[in-house]
Short mmCIF file of C-alpha atoms in Angstrom, two decimals:
data_model
loop_
_atom_site.label_atom_id
_atom_site.label_comp_id
_atom_site.label_asym_id
_atom_site.label_seq_id
_atom_site.Cartn_x
_atom_site.Cartn_y
_atom_site.Cartn_z
CA UNK A 1 -2.76 -15.98 1.26
CA UNK A 2 -0.56 -12.90 1.10
CA UNK A 3 -2.53 -9.87 -0.06
CA UNK A 4 -0.88 -8.06 -2.96
CA UNK A 5 -1.47 -4.33 -3.30
CA UNK A 6 -0.38 -2.51 -6.45
CA UNK A 7 -0.30 1.15 -5.50
CA UNK A 8 0.08 4.44 -7.32
CA UNK A 9 -2.17 3.36 -10.19
CA UNK A 10 -2.61 6.27 -12.60
CA UNK A 11 -4.28 4.90 -15.69
CA UNK A 12 -6.55 2.18 -17.02
CA UNK A 13 -3.71 0.18 -18.55
CA UNK A 14 -1.88 -0.04 -15.24
CA UNK A 15 -5.04 -1.01 -13.40
CA UNK A 16 -5.94 -3.70 -15.92
CA UNK A 17 -2.42 -5.14 -15.89
CA UNK A 18 -2.56 -5.43 -12.11
CA UNK A 19 -6.01 -7.01 -12.07
CA UNK A 20 -5.24 -9.47 -14.87
CA UNK A 21 -2.07 -10.51 -13.04
CA UNK A 22 -3.98 -11.26 -9.85
CA UNK A 23 -3.59 -8.20 -7.62
CA UNK A 24 -5.86 -8.22 -4.58
CA UNK A 25 -5.90 -4.45 -4.01
CA UNK A 26 -5.35 -1.37 -6.17
CA UNK A 27 -4.17 1.86 -4.60
CA UNK A 28 -4.93 5.37 -5.87
CA UNK A 29 -3.19 8.48 -4.52
CA UNK A 30 -5.54 11.34 -3.64
CA UNK A 31 -2.79 13.19 -1.78
CA UNK A 32 0.19 15.34 -2.73
CA UNK A 33 2.17 12.85 -4.80
CA UNK A 34 3.80 12.34 -8.19
CA UNK A 35 1.15 9.68 -8.70
CA UNK A 36 -1.83 11.74 -7.65
CA UNK A 37 -5.08 11.23 -9.55
CA UNK A 38 -8.39 13.02 -9.21
CA UNK A 39 -11.40 11.19 -7.77
CA UNK A 40 -13.01 11.46 -11.21
CA UNK A 41 -10.02 9.82 -12.88
CA UNK A 42 -9.92 7.02 -10.34
CA UNK A 43 -13.65 6.36 -10.58
CA UNK A 44 -13.46 6.14 -14.38
CA UNK A 45 -10.61 3.63 -14.14
CA UNK A 46 -12.35 1.50 -11.52
CA UNK A 47 -15.71 1.56 -13.28
CA UNK A 48 -14.12 0.18 -16.46
CA UNK A 49 -12.47 -2.82 -14.81
CA UNK A 50 -13.82 -6.19 -15.84
CA UNK A 51 -12.92 -7.57 -12.40
CA UNK A 52 -12.97 -5.31 -9.37
CA UNK A 53 -10.41 -5.98 -6.63
CA UNK A 54 -10.47 -4.01 -3.37
CA UNK A 55 -9.88 -0.31 -4.04
CA UNK A 56 -7.76 1.70 -1.61
CA UNK A 57 -7.43 5.47 -1.45
CA UNK A 58 -4.17 6.93 -0.16
CA UNK A 59 -4.31 10.16 1.86
CA UNK A 60 -1.82 12.29 3.80
CA UNK A 61 -3.08 14.52 6.64
CA UNK A 62 -6.29 15.44 4.85
CA UNK A 63 -9.48 16.46 6.58
CA UNK A 64 -11.71 13.53 7.50
CA UNK A 65 -14.67 15.04 5.68
CA UNK A 66 -12.63 15.26 2.45
CA UNK A 67 -11.51 11.66 2.87
CA UNK A 68 -15.08 10.45 3.38
CA UNK A 69 -16.34 12.46 0.42
CA UNK A 70 -13.75 10.95 -1.92
CA UNK A 71 -14.29 7.48 -0.46
CA UNK A 72 -18.02 7.72 -1.15
CA UNK A 73 -17.56 9.11 -4.65
CA UNK A 74 -15.04 6.49 -5.79
CA UNK A 75 -16.65 3.75 -3.64
CA UNK A 76 -13.39 2.92 -1.90
CA UNK A 77 -13.14 -0.30 0.07
CA UNK A 78 -10.38 0.99 2.33
CA UNK A 79 -8.54 4.18 3.20
CA UNK A 80 -4.75 4.25 3.65
CA UNK A 81 -3.43 7.01 5.92
CA UNK A 82 0.18 8.02 5.30
CA UNK A 83 0.50 11.10 7.50
CA UNK A 84 0.32 12.03 11.17
CA UNK A 85 -3.36 11.16 11.56
CA UNK A 86 -4.50 10.31 15.09
CA UNK A 87 -6.11 7.00 16.08
CA UNK A 88 -9.87 7.17 15.78
CA UNK A 89 -9.73 9.01 12.45
CA UNK A 90 -13.27 8.85 11.04
CA UNK A 91 -12.63 7.73 7.47
CA UNK A 92 -15.99 6.08 6.92
CA UNK A 93 -14.14 2.99 5.68
CA UNK A 94 -11.70 0.45 7.17
CA UNK A 95 -8.29 2.07 7.59
CA UNK A 96 -4.76 0.91 6.79
CA UNK A 97 -2.46 3.10 8.88
CA UNK A 98 1.10 3.44 7.57
CA UNK A 99 3.78 3.44 10.27
CA UNK A 100 7.34 4.44 9.48
CA UNK A 101 10.34 2.38 10.61
CA UNK A 102 13.78 3.89 11.12
CA UNK A 103 17.06 1.96 11.10
CA UNK A 104 17.89 0.32 14.44
CA UNK A 105 14.38 1.09 15.71
CA UNK A 106 12.89 -1.58 17.94
CA UNK A 107 9.35 -2.71 17.27
CA UNK A 108 8.20 -1.10 20.51
CA UNK A 109 9.41 2.24 19.18
CA UNK A 110 7.28 2.18 16.03
CA UNK A 111 5.09 5.14 16.79
CA UNK A 112 1.42 4.27 17.09
CA UNK A 113 1.78 0.55 16.45
CA UNK A 114 -0.47 -0.34 19.36
CA UNK A 115 -3.05 2.38 18.75
CA UNK A 116 -4.39 1.40 15.33
CA UNK A 117 -6.49 -1.62 14.37
CA UNK A 118 -5.32 -4.21 11.86
CA UNK A 119 -4.24 -4.17 9.18
CA UNK A 120 -1.33 -1.78 9.46
CA UNK A 121 1.45 -1.07 6.98
CA UNK A 122 5.15 -0.72 7.77
CA UNK A 123 7.19 1.46 5.43
CA UNK A 124 10.63 3.07 5.52
CA UNK A 125 11.01 6.39 7.30
CA UNK A 126 12.36 9.42 5.45
CA UNK A 127 13.14 12.92 6.69
CA UNK A 128 12.13 14.49 3.38
CA UNK A 129 9.22 12.33 2.16
CA UNK A 130 5.86 11.90 3.81
CA UNK A 131 4.52 9.36 1.34
CA UNK A 132 6.09 6.17 0.07
CA UNK A 133 9.85 6.33 -0.27
CA UNK A 134 10.58 3.32 -2.48
CA UNK A 135 13.46 2.52 -0.11
CA UNK A 136 14.09 -0.79 1.61
CA UNK A 137 14.56 -1.05 5.36
CA UNK A 138 15.62 -3.71 7.86
CA UNK A 139 12.51 -5.88 7.85
CA UNK A 140 14.02 -8.02 10.60
CA UNK A 141 13.25 -5.18 13.03
CA UNK A 142 9.53 -5.77 12.57
CA UNK A 143 9.50 -9.54 13.04
CA UNK A 144 7.84 -9.41 16.50
CA UNK A 145 5.04 -7.24 15.11
CA UNK A 146 4.64 -9.43 12.05
CA UNK A 147 4.02 -12.43 14.29
CA UNK A 148 1.15 -10.80 16.18
CA UNK A 149 -0.49 -8.35 13.76
CA UNK A 150 -1.85 -8.27 10.22
CA UNK A 151 0.92 -6.27 8.58
CA UNK A 152 1.52 -5.06 5.04
CA UNK A 153 5.21 -4.64 4.22
CA UNK A 154 6.11 -1.75 1.92
CA UNK A 155 9.23 0.10 0.91
CA UNK A 156 11.60 -0.85 -1.87
CA UNK A 157 9.85 -4.07 -2.84
CA UNK A 158 10.26 -5.28 -6.43
CA UNK A 159 10.12 -8.59 -8.31
CA UNK A 160 13.67 -9.51 -7.33
CA UNK A 161 13.26 -9.26 -3.54
CA UNK A 162 9.59 -9.73 -2.71
CA UNK A 163 9.76 -13.53 -2.78
CA UNK A 164 12.50 -13.53 -0.13
CA UNK A 165 10.46 -11.16 2.02
CA UNK A 166 7.37 -13.34 1.78
CA UNK A 167 9.36 -16.50 2.57
CA UNK A 168 11.20 -14.99 5.51
CA UNK A 169 8.46 -12.94 7.16
CA UNK A 170 5.11 -14.26 5.91
CA UNK A 171 3.39 -10.88 6.08
CA UNK A 172 -0.34 -10.35 5.81
CA UNK A 173 0.30 -8.33 2.66
CA UNK A 174 2.85 -6.60 0.46
CA UNK A 175 2.59 -3.20 -1.20
CA UNK A 176 4.45 -1.97 -4.28
CA UNK A 177 4.41 1.09 -6.49
CA UNK A 178 7.71 2.26 -7.99
CA UNK A 179 9.08 -1.29 -7.97
CA UNK A 180 6.73 -2.27 -10.81
CA UNK A 181 6.95 0.91 -12.89
CA UNK A 182 8.46 1.51 -16.31
CA UNK A 183 8.59 5.21 -15.35
CA UNK A 184 6.84 7.39 -12.80
CA UNK A 185 3.06 6.95 -13.16
CA UNK A 186 3.44 4.13 -15.71
CA UNK A 187 3.16 0.53 -14.54
CA UNK A 188 5.19 -2.08 -16.41
CA UNK A 189 2.91 -5.10 -17.05
CA UNK A 190 5.88 -7.49 -17.12
CA UNK A 191 7.13 -6.24 -13.75
CA UNK A 192 3.64 -6.44 -12.29
CA UNK A 193 3.27 -10.04 -13.43
CA UNK A 194 6.76 -10.92 -12.18
CA UNK A 195 6.07 -9.36 -8.79
CA UNK A 196 2.82 -11.25 -8.27
CA UNK A 197 4.34 -14.50 -9.57
CA UNK A 198 7.22 -14.15 -7.09
CA UNK A 199 4.80 -13.73 -4.19
CA UNK A 200 2.69 -16.73 -5.16
CA UNK A 201 5.75 -18.90 -5.80
CA UNK A 202 7.19 -18.04 -2.39
CA UNK A 203 3.86 -18.97 -0.79
CA UNK A 204 3.70 -22.26 -2.66
CA UNK A 205 7.22 -23.18 -1.57
CA UNK A 206 6.35 -22.36 2.04
#
């Protein structure tokens, strides 16, 4: 089953919409981001959920002690590292390391791909953004890695293209934030439902 991560959750309504639609993971930004929330805000949202999926905290080049402190406070299941963190980063939780892919880059050139444990996340590279870009990239470049590793695909996914990605590449998981928003920080319940439905339909059709 493809794992579906709804990221950049900022409020209870967005979290509940994702959970009710069948999301497997919710992501909260504790880094410099338009979608940043405080640990207190995230904990309040998570504690109010009727059903608790896996909770992921997103960090960018933050001190390991800060990451562990937030992870303990919110009771994160996983930590997602979006910066230039080195392998062996002591997060106190399982890690999803985000690796950036540039156009025409071969899979062997994806920096750090062999140094981090599964799962990893592949996202589009940007010269001016360290976090998620919301931009698509040539997923075909990562096919060799997708066949040997547990890989989340991120970057520009939305209800209209995620089914094709799942059908063509059969990733371990998919990650979306801006692609299911009504506006920055506000998730659109209809888009969330459509995104998750597209993933499950693509799986069912093989």
